[in-house]
Every structure is written in structure tokens, then in C-alpha cells.
Tab-separated table of N, CA, C and O in Angstrom:
chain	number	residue	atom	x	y	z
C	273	UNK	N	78.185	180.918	85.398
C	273	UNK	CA	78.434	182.318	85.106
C	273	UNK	C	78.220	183.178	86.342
C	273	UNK	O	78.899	184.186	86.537
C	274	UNK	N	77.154	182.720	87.276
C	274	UNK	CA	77.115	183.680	88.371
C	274	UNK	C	78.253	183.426	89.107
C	274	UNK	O	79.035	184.333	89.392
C	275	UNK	N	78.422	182.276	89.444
C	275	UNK	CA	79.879	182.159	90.726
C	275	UNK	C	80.800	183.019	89.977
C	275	UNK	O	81.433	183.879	90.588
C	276	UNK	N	80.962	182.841	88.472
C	276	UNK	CA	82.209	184.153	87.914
C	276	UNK	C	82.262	185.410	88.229
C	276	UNK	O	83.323	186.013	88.390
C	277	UNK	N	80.854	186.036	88.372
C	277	UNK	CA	80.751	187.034	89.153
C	277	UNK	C	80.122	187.634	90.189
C	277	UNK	O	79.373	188.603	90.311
C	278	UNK	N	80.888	186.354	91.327
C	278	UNK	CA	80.941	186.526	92.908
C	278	UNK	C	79.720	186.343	93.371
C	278	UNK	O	79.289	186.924	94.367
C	279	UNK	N	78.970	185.393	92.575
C	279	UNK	CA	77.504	185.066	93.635
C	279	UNK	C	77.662	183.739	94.252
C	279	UNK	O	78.321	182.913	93.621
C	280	UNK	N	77.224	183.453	95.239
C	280	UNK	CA	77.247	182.219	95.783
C	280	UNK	C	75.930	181.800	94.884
C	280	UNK	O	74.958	182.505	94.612
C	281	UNK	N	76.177	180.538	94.534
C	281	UNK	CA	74.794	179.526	94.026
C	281	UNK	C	75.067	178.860	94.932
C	281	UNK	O	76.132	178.663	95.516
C	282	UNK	N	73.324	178.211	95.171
C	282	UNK	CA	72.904	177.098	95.842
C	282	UNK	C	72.019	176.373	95.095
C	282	UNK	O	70.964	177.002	95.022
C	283	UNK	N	71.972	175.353	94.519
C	283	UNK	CA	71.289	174.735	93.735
C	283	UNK	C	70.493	173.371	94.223
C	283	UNK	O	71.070	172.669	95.054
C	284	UNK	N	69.063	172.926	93.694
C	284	UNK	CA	68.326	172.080	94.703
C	284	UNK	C	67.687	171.577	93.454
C	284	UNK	O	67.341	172.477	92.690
C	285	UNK	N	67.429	170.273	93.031
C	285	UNK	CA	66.242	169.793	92.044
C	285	UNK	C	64.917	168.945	93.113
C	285	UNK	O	65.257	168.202	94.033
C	286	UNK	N	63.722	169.168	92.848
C	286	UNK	CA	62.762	168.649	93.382
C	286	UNK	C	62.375	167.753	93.031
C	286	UNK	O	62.219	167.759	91.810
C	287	UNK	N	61.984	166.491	93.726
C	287	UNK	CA	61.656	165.092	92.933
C	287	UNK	C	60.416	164.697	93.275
C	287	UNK	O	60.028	165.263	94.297
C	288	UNK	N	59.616	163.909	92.786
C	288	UNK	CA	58.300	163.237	92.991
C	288	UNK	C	58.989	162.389	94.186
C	288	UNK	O	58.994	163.232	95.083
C	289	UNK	N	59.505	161.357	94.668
C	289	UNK	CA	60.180	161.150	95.503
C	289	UNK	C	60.348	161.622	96.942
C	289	UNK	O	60.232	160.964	97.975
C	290	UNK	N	60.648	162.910	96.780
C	290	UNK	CA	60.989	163.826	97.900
C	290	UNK	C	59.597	164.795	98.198
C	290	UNK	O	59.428	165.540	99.164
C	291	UNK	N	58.810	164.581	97.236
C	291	UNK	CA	57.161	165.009	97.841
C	291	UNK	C	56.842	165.178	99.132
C	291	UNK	O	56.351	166.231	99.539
C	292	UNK	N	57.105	164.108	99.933
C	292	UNK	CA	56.455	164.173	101.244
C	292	UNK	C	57.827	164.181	102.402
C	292	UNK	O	57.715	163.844	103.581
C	293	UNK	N	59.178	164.675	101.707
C	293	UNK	CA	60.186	164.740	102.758
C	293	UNK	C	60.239	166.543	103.188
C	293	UNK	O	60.527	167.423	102.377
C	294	UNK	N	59.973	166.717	104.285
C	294	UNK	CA	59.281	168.053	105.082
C	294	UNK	C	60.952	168.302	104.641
C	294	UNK	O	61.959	167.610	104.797
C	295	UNK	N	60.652	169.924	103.886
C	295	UNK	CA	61.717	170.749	103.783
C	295	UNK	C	62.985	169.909	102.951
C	295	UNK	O	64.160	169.842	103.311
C	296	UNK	N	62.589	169.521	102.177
C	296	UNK	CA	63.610	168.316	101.150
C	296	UNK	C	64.432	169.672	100.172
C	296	UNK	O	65.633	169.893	100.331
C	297	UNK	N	63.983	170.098	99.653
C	297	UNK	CA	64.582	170.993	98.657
C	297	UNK	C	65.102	172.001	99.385
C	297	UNK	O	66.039	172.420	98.705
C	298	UNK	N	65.012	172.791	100.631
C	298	UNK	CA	65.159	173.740	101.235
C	298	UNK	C	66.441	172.792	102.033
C	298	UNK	O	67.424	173.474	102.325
C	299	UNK	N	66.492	171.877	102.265
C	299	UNK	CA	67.551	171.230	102.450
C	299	UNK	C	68.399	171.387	101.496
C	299	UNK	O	69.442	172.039	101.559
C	300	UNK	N	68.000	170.823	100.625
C	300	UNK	CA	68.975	170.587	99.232
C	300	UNK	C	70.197	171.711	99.392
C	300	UNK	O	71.380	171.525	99.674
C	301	UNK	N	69.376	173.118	99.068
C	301	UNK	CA	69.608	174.064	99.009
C	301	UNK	C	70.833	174.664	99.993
C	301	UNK	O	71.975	175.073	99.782
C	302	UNK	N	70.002	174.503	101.158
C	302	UNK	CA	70.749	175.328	102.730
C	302	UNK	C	72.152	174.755	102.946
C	302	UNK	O	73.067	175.423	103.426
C	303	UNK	N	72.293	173.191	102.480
C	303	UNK	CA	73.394	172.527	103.033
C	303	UNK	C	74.586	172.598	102.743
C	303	UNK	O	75.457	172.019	103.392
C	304	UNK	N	74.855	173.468	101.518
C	304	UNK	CA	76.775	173.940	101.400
C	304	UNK	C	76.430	174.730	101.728
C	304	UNK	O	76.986	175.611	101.072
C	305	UNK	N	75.634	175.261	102.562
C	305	UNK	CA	75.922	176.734	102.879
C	305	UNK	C	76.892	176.975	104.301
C	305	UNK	O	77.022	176.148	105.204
C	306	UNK	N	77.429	178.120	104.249
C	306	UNK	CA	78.163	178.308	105.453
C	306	UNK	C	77.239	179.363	105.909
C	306	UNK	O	76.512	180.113	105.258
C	307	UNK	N	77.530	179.191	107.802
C	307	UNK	CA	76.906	180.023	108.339
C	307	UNK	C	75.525	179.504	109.192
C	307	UNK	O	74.930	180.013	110.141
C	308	UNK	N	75.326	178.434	108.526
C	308	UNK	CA	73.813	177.850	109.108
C	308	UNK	C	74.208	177.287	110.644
C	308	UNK	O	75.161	176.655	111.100
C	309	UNK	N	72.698	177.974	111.320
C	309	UNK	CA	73.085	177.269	112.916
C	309	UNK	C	73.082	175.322	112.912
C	309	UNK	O	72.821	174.593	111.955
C	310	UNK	N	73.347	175.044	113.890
C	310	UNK	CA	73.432	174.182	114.374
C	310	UNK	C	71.504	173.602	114.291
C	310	UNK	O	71.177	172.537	113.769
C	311	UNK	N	70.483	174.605	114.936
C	311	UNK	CA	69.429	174.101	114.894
C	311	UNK	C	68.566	174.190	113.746
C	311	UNK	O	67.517	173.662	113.379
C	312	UNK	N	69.641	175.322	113.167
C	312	UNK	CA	68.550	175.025	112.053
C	312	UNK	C	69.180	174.047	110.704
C	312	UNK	O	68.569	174.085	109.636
C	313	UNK	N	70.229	173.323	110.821
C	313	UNK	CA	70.401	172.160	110.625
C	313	UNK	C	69.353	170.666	110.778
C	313	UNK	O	68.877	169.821	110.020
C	314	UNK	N	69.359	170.938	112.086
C	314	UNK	CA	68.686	169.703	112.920
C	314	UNK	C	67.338	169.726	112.773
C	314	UNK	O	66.720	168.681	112.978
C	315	UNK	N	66.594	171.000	112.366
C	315	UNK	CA	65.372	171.081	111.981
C	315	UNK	C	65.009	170.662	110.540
C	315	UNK	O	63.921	170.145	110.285
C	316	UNK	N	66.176	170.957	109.385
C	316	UNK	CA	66.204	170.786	108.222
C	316	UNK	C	66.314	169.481	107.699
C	316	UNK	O	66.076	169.149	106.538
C	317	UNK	N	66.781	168.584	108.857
C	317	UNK	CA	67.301	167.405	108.763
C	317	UNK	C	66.249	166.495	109.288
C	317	UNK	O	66.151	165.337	108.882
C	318	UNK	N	65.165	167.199	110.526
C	318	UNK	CA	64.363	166.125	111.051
C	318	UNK	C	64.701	165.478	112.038
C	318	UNK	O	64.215	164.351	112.136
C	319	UNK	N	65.657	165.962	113.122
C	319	UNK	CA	66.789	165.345	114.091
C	319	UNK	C	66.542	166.461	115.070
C	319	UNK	O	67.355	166.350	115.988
C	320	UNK	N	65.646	167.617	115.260
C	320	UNK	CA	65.562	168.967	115.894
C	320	UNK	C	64.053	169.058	116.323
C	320	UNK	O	63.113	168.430	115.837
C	321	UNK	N	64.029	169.976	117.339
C	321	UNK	CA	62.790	170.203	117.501
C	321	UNK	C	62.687	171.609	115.935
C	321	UNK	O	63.366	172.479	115.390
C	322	UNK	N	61.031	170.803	115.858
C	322	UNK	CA	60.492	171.901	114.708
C	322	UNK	C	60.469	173.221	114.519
C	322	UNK	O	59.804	173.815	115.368
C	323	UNK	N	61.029	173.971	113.594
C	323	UNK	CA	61.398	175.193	113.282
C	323	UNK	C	61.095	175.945	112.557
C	323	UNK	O	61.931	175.820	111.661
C	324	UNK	N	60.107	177.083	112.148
C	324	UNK	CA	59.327	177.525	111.439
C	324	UNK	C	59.554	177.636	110.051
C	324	UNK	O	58.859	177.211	109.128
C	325	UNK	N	60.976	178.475	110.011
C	325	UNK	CA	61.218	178.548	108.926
C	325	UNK	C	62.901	178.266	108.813
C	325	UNK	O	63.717	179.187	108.865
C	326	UNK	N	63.242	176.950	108.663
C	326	UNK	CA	64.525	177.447	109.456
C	326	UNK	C	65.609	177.043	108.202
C	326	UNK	O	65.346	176.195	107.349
C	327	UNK	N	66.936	177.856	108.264
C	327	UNK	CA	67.656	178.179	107.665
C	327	UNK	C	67.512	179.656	107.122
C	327	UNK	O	68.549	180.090	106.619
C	328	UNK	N	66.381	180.547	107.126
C	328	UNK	CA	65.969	181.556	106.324
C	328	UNK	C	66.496	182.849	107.059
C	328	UNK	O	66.807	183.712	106.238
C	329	UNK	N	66.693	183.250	108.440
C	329	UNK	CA	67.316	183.994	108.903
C	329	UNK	C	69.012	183.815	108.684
C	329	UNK	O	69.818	184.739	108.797
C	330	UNK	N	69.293	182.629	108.399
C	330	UNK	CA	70.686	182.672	108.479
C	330	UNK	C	71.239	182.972	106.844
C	330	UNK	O	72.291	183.543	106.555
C	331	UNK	N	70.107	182.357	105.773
C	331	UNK	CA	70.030	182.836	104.297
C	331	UNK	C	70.339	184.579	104.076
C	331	UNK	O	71.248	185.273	103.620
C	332	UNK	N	68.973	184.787	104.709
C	332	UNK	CA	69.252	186.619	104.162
C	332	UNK	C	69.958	187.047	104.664
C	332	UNK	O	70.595	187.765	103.893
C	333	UNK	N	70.541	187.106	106.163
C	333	UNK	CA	71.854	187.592	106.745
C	333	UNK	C	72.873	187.700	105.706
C	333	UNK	O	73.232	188.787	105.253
C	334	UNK	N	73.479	186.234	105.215
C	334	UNK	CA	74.427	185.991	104.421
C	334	UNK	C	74.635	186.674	103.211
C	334	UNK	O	75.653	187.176	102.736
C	335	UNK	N	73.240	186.583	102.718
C	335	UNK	CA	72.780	187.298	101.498
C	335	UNK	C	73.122	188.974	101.362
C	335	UNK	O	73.619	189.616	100.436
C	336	UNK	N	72.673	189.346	102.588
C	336	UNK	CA	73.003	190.925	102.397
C	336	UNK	C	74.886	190.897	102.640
C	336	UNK	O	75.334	192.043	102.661
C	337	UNK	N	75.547	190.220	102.745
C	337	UNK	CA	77.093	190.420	102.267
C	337	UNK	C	77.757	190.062	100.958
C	337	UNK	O	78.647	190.650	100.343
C	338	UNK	N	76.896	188.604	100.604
C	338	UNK	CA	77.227	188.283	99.553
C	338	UNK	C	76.163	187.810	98.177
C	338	UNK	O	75.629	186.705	98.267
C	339	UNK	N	75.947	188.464	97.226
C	339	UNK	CA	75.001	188.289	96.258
C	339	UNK	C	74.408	186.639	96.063
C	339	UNK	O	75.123	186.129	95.200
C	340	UNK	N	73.605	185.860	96.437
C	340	UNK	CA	73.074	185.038	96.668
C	340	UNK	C	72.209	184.432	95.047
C	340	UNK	O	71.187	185.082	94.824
C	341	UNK	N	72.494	183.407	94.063
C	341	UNK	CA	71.435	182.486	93.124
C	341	UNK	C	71.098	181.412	93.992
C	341	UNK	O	71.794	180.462	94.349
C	342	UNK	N	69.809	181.734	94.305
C	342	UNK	CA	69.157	179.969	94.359
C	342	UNK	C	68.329	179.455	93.013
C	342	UNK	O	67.332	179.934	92.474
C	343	UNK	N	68.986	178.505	92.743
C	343	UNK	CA	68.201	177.916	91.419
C	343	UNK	C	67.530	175.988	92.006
C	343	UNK	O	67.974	174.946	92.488
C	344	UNK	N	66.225	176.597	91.511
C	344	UNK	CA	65.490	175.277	92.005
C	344	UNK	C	64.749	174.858	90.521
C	344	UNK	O	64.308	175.634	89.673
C	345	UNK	N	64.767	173.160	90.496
C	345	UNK	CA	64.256	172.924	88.784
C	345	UNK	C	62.988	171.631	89.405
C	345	UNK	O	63.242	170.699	90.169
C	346	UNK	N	61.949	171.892	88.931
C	346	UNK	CA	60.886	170.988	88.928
C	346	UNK	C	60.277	171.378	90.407
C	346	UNK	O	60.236	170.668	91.412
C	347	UNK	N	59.853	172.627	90.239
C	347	UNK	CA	59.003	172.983	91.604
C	347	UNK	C	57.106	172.264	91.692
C	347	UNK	O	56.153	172.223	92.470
C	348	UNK	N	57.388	171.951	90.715
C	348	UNK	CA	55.983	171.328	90.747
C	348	UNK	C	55.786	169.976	92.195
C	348	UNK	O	54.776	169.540	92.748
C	349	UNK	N	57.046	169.716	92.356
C	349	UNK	CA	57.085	168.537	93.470
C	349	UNK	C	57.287	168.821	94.927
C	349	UNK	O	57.179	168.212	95.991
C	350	UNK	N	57.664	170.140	94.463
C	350	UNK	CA	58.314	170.875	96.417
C	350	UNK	C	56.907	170.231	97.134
C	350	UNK	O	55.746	170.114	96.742
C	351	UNK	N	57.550	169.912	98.260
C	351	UNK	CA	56.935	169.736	99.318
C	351	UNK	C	55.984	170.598	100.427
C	351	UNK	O	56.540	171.637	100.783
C	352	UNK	N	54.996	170.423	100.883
C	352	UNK	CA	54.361	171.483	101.013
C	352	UNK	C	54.993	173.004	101.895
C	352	UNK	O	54.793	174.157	101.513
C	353	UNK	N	55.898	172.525	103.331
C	353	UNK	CA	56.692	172.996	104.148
C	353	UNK	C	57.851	173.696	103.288
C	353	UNK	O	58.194	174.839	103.590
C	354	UNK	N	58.417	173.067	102.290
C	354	UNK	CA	59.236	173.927	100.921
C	354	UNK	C	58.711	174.889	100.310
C	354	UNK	O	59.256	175.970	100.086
C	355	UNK	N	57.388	174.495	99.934
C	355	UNK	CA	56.255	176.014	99.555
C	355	UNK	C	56.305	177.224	100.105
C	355	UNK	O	56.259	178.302	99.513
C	356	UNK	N	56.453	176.917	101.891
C	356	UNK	CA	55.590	177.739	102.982
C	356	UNK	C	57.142	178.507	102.699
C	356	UNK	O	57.242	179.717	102.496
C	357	UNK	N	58.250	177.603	102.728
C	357	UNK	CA	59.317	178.577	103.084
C	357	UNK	C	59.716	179.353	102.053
C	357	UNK	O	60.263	180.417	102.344
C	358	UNK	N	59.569	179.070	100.913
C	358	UNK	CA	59.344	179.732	99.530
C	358	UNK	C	58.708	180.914	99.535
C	358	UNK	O	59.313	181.853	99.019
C	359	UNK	N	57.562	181.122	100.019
C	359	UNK	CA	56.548	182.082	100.239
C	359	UNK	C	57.204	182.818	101.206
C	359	UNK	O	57.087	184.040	101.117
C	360	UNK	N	57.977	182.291	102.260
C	360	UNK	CA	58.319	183.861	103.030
C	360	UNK	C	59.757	183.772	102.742
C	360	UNK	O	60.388	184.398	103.593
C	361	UNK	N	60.405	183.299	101.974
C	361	UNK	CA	61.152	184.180	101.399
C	361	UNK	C	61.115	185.532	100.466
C	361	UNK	O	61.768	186.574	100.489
C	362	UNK	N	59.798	184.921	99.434
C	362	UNK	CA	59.901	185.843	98.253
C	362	UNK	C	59.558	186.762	98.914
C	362	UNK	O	59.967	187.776	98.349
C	363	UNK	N	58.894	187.072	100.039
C	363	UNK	CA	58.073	188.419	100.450
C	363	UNK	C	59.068	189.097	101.860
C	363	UNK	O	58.726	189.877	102.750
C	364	UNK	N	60.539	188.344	101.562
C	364	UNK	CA	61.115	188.841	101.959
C	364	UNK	C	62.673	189.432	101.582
C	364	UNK	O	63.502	189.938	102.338
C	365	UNK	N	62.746	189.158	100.062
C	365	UNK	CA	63.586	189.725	98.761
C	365	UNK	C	64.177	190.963	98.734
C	365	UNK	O	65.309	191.344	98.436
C	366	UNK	N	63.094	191.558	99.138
C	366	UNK	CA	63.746	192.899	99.095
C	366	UNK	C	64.836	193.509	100.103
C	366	UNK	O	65.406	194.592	99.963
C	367	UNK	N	65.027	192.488	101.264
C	367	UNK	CA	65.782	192.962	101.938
C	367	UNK	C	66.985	192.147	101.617
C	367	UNK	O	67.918	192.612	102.272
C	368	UNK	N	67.333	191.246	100.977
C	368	UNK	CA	68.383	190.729	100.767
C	368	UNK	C	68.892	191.050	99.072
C	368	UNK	O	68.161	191.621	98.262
C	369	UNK	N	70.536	190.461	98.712
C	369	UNK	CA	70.610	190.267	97.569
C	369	UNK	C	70.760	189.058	96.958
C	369	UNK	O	71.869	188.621	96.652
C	370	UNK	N	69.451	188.321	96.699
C	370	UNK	CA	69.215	187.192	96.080
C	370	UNK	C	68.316	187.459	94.947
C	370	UNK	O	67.486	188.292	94.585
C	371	UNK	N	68.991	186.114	94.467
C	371	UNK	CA	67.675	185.809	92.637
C	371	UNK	C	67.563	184.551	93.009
C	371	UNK	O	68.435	183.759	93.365
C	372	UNK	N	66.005	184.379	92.858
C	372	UNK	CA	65.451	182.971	92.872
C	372	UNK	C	64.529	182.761	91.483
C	372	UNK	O	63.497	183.318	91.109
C	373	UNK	N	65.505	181.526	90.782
C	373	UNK	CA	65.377	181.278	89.461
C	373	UNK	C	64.475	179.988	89.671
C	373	UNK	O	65.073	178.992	90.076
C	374	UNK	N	63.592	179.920	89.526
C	374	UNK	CA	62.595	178.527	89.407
C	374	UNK	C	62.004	177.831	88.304
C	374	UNK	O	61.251	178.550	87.648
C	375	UNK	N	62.091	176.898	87.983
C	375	UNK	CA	61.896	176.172	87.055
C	375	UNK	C	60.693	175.076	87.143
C	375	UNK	O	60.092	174.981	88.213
C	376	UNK	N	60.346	174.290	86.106
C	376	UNK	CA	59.457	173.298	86.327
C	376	UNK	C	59.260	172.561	84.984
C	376	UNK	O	59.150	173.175	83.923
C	377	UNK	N	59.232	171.582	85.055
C	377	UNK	CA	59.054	170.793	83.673
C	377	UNK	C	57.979	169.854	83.391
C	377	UNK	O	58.025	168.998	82.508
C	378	UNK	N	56.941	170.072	84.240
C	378	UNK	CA	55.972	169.384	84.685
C	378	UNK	C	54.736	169.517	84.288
C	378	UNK	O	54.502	169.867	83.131
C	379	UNK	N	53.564	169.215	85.337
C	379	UNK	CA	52.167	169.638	84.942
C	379	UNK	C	51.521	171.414	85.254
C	379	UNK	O	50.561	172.035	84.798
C	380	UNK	N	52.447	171.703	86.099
C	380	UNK	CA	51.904	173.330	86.476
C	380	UNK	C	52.755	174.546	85.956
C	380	UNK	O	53.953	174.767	86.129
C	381	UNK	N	51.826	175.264	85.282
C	381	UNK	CA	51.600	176.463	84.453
C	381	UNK	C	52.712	177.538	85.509
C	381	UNK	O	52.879	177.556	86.728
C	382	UNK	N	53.113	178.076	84.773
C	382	UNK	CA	53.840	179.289	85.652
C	382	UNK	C	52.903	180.263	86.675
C	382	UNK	O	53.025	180.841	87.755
C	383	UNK	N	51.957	180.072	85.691
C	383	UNK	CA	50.552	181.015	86.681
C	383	UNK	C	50.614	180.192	88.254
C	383	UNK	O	50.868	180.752	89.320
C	384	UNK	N	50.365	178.990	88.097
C	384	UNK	CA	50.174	178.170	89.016
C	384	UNK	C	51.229	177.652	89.461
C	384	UNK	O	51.287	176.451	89.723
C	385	UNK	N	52.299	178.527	89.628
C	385	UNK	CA	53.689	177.532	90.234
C	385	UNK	C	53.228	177.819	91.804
C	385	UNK	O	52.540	178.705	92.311
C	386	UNK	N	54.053	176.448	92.440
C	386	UNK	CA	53.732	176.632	94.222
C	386	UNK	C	54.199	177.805	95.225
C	386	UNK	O	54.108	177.888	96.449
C	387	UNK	N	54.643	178.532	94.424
C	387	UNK	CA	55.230	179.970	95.190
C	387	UNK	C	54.215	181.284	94.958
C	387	UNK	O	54.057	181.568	93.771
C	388	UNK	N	53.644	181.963	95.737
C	388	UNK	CA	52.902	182.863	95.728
C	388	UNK	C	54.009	184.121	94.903
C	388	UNK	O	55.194	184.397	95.090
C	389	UNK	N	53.407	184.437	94.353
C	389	UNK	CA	54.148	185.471	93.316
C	389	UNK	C	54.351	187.101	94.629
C	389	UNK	O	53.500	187.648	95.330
C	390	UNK	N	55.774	187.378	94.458
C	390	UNK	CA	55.952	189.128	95.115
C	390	UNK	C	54.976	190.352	95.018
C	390	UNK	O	54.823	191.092	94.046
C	391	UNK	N	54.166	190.419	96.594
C	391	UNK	CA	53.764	191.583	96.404
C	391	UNK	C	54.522	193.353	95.950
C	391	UNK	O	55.729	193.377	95.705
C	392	UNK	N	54.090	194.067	95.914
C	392	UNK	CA	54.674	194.785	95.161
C	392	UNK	C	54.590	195.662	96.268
C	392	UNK	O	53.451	195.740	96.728
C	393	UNK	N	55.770	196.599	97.047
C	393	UNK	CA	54.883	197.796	97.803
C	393	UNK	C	54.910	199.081	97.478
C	393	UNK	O	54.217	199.889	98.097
């Protein structure tokens, strides 16, 4: 329903599996995307020198042209580096137009999902 009205989705499921693959879901995610550099490919991939947060400047750029869903399901498994980038996204929302829909089917409470909840300013 969102692509019907003109959002790009990017969609990522998190696996017990992919636990300990640095930036696995943020991969998932970044990789139909158009627009992503070259390094921050190679960082996402593990083939790059290390990159803080990478894909996320080239995300909200995009975002402020075109209305942006990321939907992620079973965050209970993100990886810790998936967390970190999670966290500076949300606290950086307001400047883009994205919805980040998160899910989990697991052992952790919504209270306790791995994403620090939006400060408010």
C-alpha cells in the first residue's frame, strides 16, 4: 500500500543467524537502494575500511525527495552496530521523510526493543 502511494519501501527481517554479522539488517535494508556511495557499500558489506554510520547520509538525503518506509520484523536479533545505526537514525527523523515500522516476535517487550525511543524537542 505504501509503494501505491509513492513511498519507496525498504524492507529487512533480522535473524538469530545474522546476530553477529556487523550491520546485517542495515544491509538488508540499504541494498535496493539507489544512490548509495560506493564506500558506503564496501563498509556495509565488510570489503571497506570501517564507517561509522554508513549508508545513513545517503538514506536521509534521498528521503527528503522521496517519502521513505523502512520496515524491519524481529528486531530482537539486530546486531549490535544495527542498533547503533538505528539509534542515530531515529534521532535523526525529523529531518527526513521516513516511517520506521519495527516489529518483533520474540523475547523483548516493546519497552525494551533495541532502539532507543525519539527524543522529543
Amino acid at each position: 500500500m505504501a509503494e501505491d502511494q509513492g513511498f519507496r519501501v525498504l524492507r529487512a527481517k533480522a535473524t538469530p543467524g545474522e546476530r553477529d554479522v556487523r550491520y546485517g539488517v542495515v544491509g538488508q535494508l540499504l541494498a535496493p537502494m539507489d544512490g548509495l556511495t560506493d564506500g558506503s557499500m564496501k563498509a556495509l558489506t565488510g570489503q571497506g575500511p570501517e564507517s561509522r554510520l554508513p549508508g545513513l547520509t545517503e538514506l536521509l538525503r534521498t528521503a527528503r525527495e522521496r517519502p521513505t518506509l523502512l520496515a524491519v520484523d524481529d528486531v530482537e536479533w539486530l546486531d549490535p552496530a544495527s542498533v547503533r545505526w538505528f539509534g542515530a537514525l531515529i534521532r535523526r527523523l525529523p529531518d527526513a521523510l521516513i516511517v520506521l515500522l519495527l516489529s518483533g516476535t520474540g523475547r523483548s517487550a516493546p519497552a525494551r526493543a533495541p532502539c532507543p525511543p525519539r527524543r522529543s524537542r
